[in-house]
mmCIF file of C-alpha atoms in Angstrom:
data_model
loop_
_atom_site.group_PDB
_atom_site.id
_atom_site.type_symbol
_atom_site.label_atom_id
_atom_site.label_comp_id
_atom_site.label_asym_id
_atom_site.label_seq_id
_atom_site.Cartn_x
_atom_site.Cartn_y
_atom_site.Cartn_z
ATOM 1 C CA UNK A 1 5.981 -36.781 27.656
ATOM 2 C CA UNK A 2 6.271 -39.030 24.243
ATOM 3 C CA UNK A 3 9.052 -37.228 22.121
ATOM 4 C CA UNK A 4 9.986 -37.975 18.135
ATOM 5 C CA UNK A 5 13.020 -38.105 17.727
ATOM 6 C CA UNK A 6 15.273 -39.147 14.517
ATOM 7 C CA UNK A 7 18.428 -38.749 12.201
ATOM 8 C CA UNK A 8 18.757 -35.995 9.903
ATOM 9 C CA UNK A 9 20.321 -36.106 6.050
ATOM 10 C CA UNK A 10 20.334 -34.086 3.175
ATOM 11 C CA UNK A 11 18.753 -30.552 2.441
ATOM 12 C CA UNK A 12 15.831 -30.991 0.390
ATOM 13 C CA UNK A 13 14.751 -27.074 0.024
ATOM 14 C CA UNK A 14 14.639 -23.555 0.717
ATOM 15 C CA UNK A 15 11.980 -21.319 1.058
ATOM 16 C CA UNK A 16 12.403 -17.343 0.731
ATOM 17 C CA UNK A 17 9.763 -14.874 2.420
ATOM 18 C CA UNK A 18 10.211 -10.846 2.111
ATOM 19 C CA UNK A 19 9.800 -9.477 5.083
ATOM 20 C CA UNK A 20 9.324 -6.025 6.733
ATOM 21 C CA UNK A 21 11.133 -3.718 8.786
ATOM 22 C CA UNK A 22 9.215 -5.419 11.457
ATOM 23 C CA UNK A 23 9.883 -8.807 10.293
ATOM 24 C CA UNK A 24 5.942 -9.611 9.017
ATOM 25 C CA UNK A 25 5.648 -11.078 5.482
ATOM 26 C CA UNK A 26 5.116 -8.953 3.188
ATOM 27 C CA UNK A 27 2.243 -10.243 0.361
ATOM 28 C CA UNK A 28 2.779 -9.483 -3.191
ATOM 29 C CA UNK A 29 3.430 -10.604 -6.811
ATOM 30 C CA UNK A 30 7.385 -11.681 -6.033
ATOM 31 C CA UNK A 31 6.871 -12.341 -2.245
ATOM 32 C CA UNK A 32 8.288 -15.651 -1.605
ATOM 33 C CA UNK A 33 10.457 -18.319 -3.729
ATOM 34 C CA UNK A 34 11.651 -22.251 -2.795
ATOM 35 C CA UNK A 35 14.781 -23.432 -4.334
ATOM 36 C CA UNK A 36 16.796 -26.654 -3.960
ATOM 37 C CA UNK A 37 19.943 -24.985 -5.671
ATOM 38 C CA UNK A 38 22.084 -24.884 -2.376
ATOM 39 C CA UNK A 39 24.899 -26.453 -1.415
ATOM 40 C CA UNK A 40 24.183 -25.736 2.859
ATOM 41 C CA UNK A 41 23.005 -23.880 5.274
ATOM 42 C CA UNK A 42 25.547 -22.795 8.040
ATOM 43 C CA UNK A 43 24.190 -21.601 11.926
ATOM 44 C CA UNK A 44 26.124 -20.558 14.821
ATOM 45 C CA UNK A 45 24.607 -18.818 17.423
ATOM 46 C CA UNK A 46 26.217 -15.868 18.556
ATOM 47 C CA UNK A 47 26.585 -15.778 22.815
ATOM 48 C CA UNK A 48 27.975 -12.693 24.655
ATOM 49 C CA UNK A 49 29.780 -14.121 27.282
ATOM 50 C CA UNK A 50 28.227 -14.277 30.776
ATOM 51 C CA UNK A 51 29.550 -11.598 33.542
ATOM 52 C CA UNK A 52 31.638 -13.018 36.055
ATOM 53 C CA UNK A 53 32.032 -11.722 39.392
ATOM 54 C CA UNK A 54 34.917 -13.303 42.333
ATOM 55 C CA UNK A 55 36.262 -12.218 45.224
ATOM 56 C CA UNK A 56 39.469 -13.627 46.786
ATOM 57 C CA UNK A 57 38.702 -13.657 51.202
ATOM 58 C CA UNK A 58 41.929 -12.410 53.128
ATOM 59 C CA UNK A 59 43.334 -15.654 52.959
ATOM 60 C CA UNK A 60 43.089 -16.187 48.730
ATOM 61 C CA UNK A 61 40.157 -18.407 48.739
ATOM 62 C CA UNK A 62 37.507 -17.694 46.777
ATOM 63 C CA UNK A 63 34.939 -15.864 48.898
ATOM 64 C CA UNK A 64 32.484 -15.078 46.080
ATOM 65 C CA UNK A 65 32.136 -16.599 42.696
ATOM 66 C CA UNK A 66 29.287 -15.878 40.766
ATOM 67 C CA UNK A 67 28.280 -16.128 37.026
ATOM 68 C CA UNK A 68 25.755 -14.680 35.119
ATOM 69 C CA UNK A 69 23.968 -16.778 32.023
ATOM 70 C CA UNK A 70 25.334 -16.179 28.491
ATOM 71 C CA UNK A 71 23.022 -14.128 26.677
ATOM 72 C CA UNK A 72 22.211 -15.394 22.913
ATOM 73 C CA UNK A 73 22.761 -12.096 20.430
ATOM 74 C CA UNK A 74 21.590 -13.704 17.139
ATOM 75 C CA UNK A 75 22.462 -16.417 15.048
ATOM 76 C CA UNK A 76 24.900 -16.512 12.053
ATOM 77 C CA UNK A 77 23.569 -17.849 8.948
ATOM 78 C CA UNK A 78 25.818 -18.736 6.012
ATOM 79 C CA UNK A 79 24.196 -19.928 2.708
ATOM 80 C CA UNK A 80 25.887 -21.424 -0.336
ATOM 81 C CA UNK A 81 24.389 -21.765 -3.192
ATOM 82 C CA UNK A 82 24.827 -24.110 -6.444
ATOM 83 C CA UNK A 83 22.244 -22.287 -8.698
ATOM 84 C CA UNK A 84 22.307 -18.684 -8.839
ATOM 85 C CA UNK A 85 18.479 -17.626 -8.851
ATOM 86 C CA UNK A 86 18.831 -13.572 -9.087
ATOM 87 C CA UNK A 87 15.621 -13.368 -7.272
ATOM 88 C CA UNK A 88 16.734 -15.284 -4.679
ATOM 89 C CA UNK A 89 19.835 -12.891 -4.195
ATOM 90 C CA UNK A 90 17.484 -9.589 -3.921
ATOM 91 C CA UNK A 91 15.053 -11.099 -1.517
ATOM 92 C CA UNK A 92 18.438 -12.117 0.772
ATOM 93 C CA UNK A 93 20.540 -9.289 0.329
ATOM 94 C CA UNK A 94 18.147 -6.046 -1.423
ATOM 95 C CA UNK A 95 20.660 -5.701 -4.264
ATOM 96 C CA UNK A 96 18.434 -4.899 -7.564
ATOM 97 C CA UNK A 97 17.527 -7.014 -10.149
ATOM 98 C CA UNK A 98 18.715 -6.925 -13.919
ATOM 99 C CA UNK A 99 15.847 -7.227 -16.403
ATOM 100 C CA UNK A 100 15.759 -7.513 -19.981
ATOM 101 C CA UNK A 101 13.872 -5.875 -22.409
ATOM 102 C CA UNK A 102 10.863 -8.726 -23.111
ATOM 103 C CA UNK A 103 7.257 -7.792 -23.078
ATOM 104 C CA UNK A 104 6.429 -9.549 -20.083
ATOM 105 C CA UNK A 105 10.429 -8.744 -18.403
ATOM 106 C CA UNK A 106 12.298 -11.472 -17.021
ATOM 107 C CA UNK A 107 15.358 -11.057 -14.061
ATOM 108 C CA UNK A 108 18.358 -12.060 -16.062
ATOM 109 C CA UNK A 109 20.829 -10.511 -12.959
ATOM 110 C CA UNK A 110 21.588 -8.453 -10.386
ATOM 111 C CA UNK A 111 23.947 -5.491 -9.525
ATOM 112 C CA UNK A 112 25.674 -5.190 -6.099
ATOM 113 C CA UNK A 113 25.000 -1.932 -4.723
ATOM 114 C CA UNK A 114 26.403 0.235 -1.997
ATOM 115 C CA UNK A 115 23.213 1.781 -1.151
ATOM 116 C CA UNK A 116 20.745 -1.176 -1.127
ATOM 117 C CA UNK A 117 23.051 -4.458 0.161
ATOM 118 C CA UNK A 118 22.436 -5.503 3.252
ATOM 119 C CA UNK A 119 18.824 -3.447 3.136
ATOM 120 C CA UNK A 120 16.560 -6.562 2.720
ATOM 121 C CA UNK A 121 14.709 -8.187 5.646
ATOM 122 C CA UNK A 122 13.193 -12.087 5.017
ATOM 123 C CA UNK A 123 12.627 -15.453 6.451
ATOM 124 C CA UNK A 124 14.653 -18.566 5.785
ATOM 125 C CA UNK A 125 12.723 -21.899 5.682
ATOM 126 C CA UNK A 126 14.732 -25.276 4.704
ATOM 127 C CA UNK A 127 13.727 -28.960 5.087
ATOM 128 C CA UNK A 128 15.979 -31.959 5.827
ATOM 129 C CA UNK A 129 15.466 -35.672 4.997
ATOM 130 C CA UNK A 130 15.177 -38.028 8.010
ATOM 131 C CA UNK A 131 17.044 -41.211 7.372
ATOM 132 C CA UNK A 132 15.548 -45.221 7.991
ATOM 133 C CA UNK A 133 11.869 -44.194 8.233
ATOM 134 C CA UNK A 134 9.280 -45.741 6.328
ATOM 135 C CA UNK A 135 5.571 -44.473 5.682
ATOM 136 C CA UNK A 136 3.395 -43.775 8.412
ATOM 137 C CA UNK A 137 -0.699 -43.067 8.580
ATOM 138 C CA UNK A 138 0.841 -39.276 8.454
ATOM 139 C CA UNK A 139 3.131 -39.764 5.730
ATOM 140 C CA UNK A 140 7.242 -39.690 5.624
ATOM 141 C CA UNK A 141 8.704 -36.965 8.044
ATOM 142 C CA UNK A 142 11.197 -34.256 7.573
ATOM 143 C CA UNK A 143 13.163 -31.651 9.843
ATOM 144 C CA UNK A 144 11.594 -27.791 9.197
ATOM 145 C CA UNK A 145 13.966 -25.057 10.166
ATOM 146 C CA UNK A 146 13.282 -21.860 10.671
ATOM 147 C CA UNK A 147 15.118 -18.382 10.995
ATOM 148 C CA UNK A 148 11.601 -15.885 11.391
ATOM 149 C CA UNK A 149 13.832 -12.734 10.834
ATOM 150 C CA UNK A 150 17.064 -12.475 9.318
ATOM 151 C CA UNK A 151 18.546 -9.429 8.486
ATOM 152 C CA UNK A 152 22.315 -7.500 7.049
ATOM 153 C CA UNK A 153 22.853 -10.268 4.581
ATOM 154 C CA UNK A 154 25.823 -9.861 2.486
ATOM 155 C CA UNK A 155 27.443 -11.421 -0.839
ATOM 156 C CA UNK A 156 30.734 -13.239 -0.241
ATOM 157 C CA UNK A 157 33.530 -14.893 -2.145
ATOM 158 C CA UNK A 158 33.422 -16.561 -5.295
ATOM 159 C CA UNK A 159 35.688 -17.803 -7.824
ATOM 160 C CA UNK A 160 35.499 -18.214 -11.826
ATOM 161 C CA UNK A 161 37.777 -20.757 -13.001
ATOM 162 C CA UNK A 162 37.621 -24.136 -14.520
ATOM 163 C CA UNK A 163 35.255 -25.913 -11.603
ATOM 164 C CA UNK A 164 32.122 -25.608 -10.272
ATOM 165 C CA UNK A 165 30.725 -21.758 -9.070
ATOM 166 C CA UNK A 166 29.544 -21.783 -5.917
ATOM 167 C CA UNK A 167 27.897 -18.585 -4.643
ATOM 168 C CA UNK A 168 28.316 -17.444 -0.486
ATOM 169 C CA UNK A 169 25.635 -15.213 1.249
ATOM 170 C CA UNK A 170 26.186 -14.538 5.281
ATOM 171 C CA UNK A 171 23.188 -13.070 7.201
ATOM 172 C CA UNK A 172 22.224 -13.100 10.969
ATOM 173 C CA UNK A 173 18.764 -13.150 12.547
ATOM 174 C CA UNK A 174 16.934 -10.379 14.730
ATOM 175 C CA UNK A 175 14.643 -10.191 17.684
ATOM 176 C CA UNK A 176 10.956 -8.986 17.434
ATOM 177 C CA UNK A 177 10.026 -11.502 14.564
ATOM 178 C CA UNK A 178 6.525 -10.434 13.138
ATOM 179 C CA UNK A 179 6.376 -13.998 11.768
ATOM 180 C CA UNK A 180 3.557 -15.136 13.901
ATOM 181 C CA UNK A 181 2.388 -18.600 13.180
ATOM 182 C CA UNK A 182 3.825 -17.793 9.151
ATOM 183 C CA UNK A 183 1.630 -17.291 6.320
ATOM 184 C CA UNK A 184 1.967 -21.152 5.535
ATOM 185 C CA UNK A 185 0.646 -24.551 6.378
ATOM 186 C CA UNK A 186 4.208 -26.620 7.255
ATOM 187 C CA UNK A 187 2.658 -28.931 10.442
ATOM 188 C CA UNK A 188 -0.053 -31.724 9.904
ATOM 189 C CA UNK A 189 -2.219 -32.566 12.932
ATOM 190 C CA UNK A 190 -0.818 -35.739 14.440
ATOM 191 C CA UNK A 191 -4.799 -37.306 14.753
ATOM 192 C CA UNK A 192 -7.483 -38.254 11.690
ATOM 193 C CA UNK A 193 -7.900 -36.270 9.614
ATOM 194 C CA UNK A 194 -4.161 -34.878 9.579
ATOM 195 C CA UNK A 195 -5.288 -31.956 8.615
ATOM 196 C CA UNK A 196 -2.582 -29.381 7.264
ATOM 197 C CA UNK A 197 -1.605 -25.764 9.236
ATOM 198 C CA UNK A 198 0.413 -22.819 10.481
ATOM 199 C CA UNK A 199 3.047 -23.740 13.103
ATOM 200 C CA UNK A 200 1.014 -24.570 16.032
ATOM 201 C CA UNK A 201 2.033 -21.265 17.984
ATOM 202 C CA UNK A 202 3.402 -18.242 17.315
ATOM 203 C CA UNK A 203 7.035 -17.391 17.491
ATOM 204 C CA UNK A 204 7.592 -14.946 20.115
ATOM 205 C CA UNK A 205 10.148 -11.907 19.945
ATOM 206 C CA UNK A 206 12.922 -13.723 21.463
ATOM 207 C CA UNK A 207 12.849 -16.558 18.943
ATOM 208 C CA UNK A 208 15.835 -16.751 16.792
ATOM 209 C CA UNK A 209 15.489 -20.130 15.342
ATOM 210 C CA UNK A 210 12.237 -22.830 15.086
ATOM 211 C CA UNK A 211 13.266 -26.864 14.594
ATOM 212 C CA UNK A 212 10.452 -29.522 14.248
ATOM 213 C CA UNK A 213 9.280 -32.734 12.861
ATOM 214 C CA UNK A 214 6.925 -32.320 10.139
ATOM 215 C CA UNK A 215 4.684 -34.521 7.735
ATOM 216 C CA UNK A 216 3.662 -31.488 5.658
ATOM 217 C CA UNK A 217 5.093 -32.224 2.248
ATOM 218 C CA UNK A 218 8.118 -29.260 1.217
ATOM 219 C CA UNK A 219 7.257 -26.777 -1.336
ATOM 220 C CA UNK A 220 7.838 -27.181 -5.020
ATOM 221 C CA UNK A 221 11.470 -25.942 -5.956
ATOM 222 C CA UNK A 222 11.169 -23.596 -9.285
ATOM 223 C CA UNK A 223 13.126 -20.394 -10.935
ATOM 224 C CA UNK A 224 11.918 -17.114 -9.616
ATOM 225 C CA UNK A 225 9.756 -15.369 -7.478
ATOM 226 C CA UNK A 226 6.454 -15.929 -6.597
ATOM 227 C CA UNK A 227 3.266 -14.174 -5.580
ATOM 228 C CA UNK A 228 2.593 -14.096 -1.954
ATOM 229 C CA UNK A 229 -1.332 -13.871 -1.258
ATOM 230 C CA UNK A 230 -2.137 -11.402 1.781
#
């Protein structure tokens, strides 16, 4: 069948979902957030190696050699950010928020806690740039990502000192995604009238990670949370 294929370039941004234990969004007043204050995204899948089995005949040839398929566990994500968005850091990792003491509170920080790190569950969304393309009828393309469930996400490393602070969060996805076909409209029909949608099917419980082309237009980058309509 007819394929699209391109080059990708550049991280243009990030979109945050809370999810459940489950892995299904969760709606509310601070339910999702886009940022473009990252420096990458990192993924390596995680394999178990396959099982082998041999067997040497009387005379040290192999008489059986078998192996089994490598089984993917999950995939490690590694984030590093450039703009330190506390909201950001409690949807990723569950740590709680600092707030000051204005009438309408705003999240000036956040503490890292035994008890709640690691306890948040969301969605990871980033688009990439696709280089030497010019408009089409369905507007300039881009390469969605998608991790529908990540989970255990934890603060790493950083340094204070006279150069730029750079923030590290590590995470890895999970199986049984709730995610469905998401609670967004990130894929244009590719006939008249284009008309924007949910991913075209669901992601299934297996599904660690979702790639496609896309004309959708990415999300607005801003400070904070946002609501997240049921």
């Amino acid at each position: 069948m007819p394929a699209i294929c391109g080059s990708y370039a550049r991280g243009k941004v990030m979109r945050l979902t809370r999810l459940d234990e489950c892995g299904t969004p969760v709606p509310g007043p601070t339910g999702t957030l886009v940022t473009k204050g990252f420096v990458s995204v990192g993924m390596t899948p995680n394999y178990q190696d396959p099982e082998e089995i041999t067997q040497p005949d009387a005379n040290g040839d192999l008489c059986i050699d078998d192996q089994g398929r490598p089984a993917l566990r999950w995939v490690d994500l590694s984030m590093v950010f450039c703009n330190i968005d506390p909201e950001a850091i409690n949807i990723i990792t569950g740590n709680p928020l600092v707030v000051n003491d204005a009438t309408t509170p705003s999240s000036v920080g956040w503490r890292l806690d035994s008890d709640l790190t690691g306890t948040a569950n969301f969605a990871l969304e980033v688009w990439s740039g696709k280089t030497g393309q010019s408009c089409g009828t369905g507007g300039l393309e881009y390469g969605y990502w998608l991790w529908p469930f990540v989970v255990q996400a934890r603060i790493g490393e950083a340094t204070i000192a006279n150069a730029a602070l750079t923030l590290t969060l590590t995470a890895r996805t999970s199986t049984g995604s709730g995610w469905g076909v998401g609670p967004y409209d990130v894929v244009k029909s590719a006939v008249t009238p284009f008309a924007e949608g949910p991913l075209e099917t669901a992601i299934g419980a297996s599904v660690h990670q979702h790639f496609e082309v896309t004309t959708v237009t990415p999300p607005t980058p801003a400070c904070g949370a946002v609501a997240l309509a049921s």
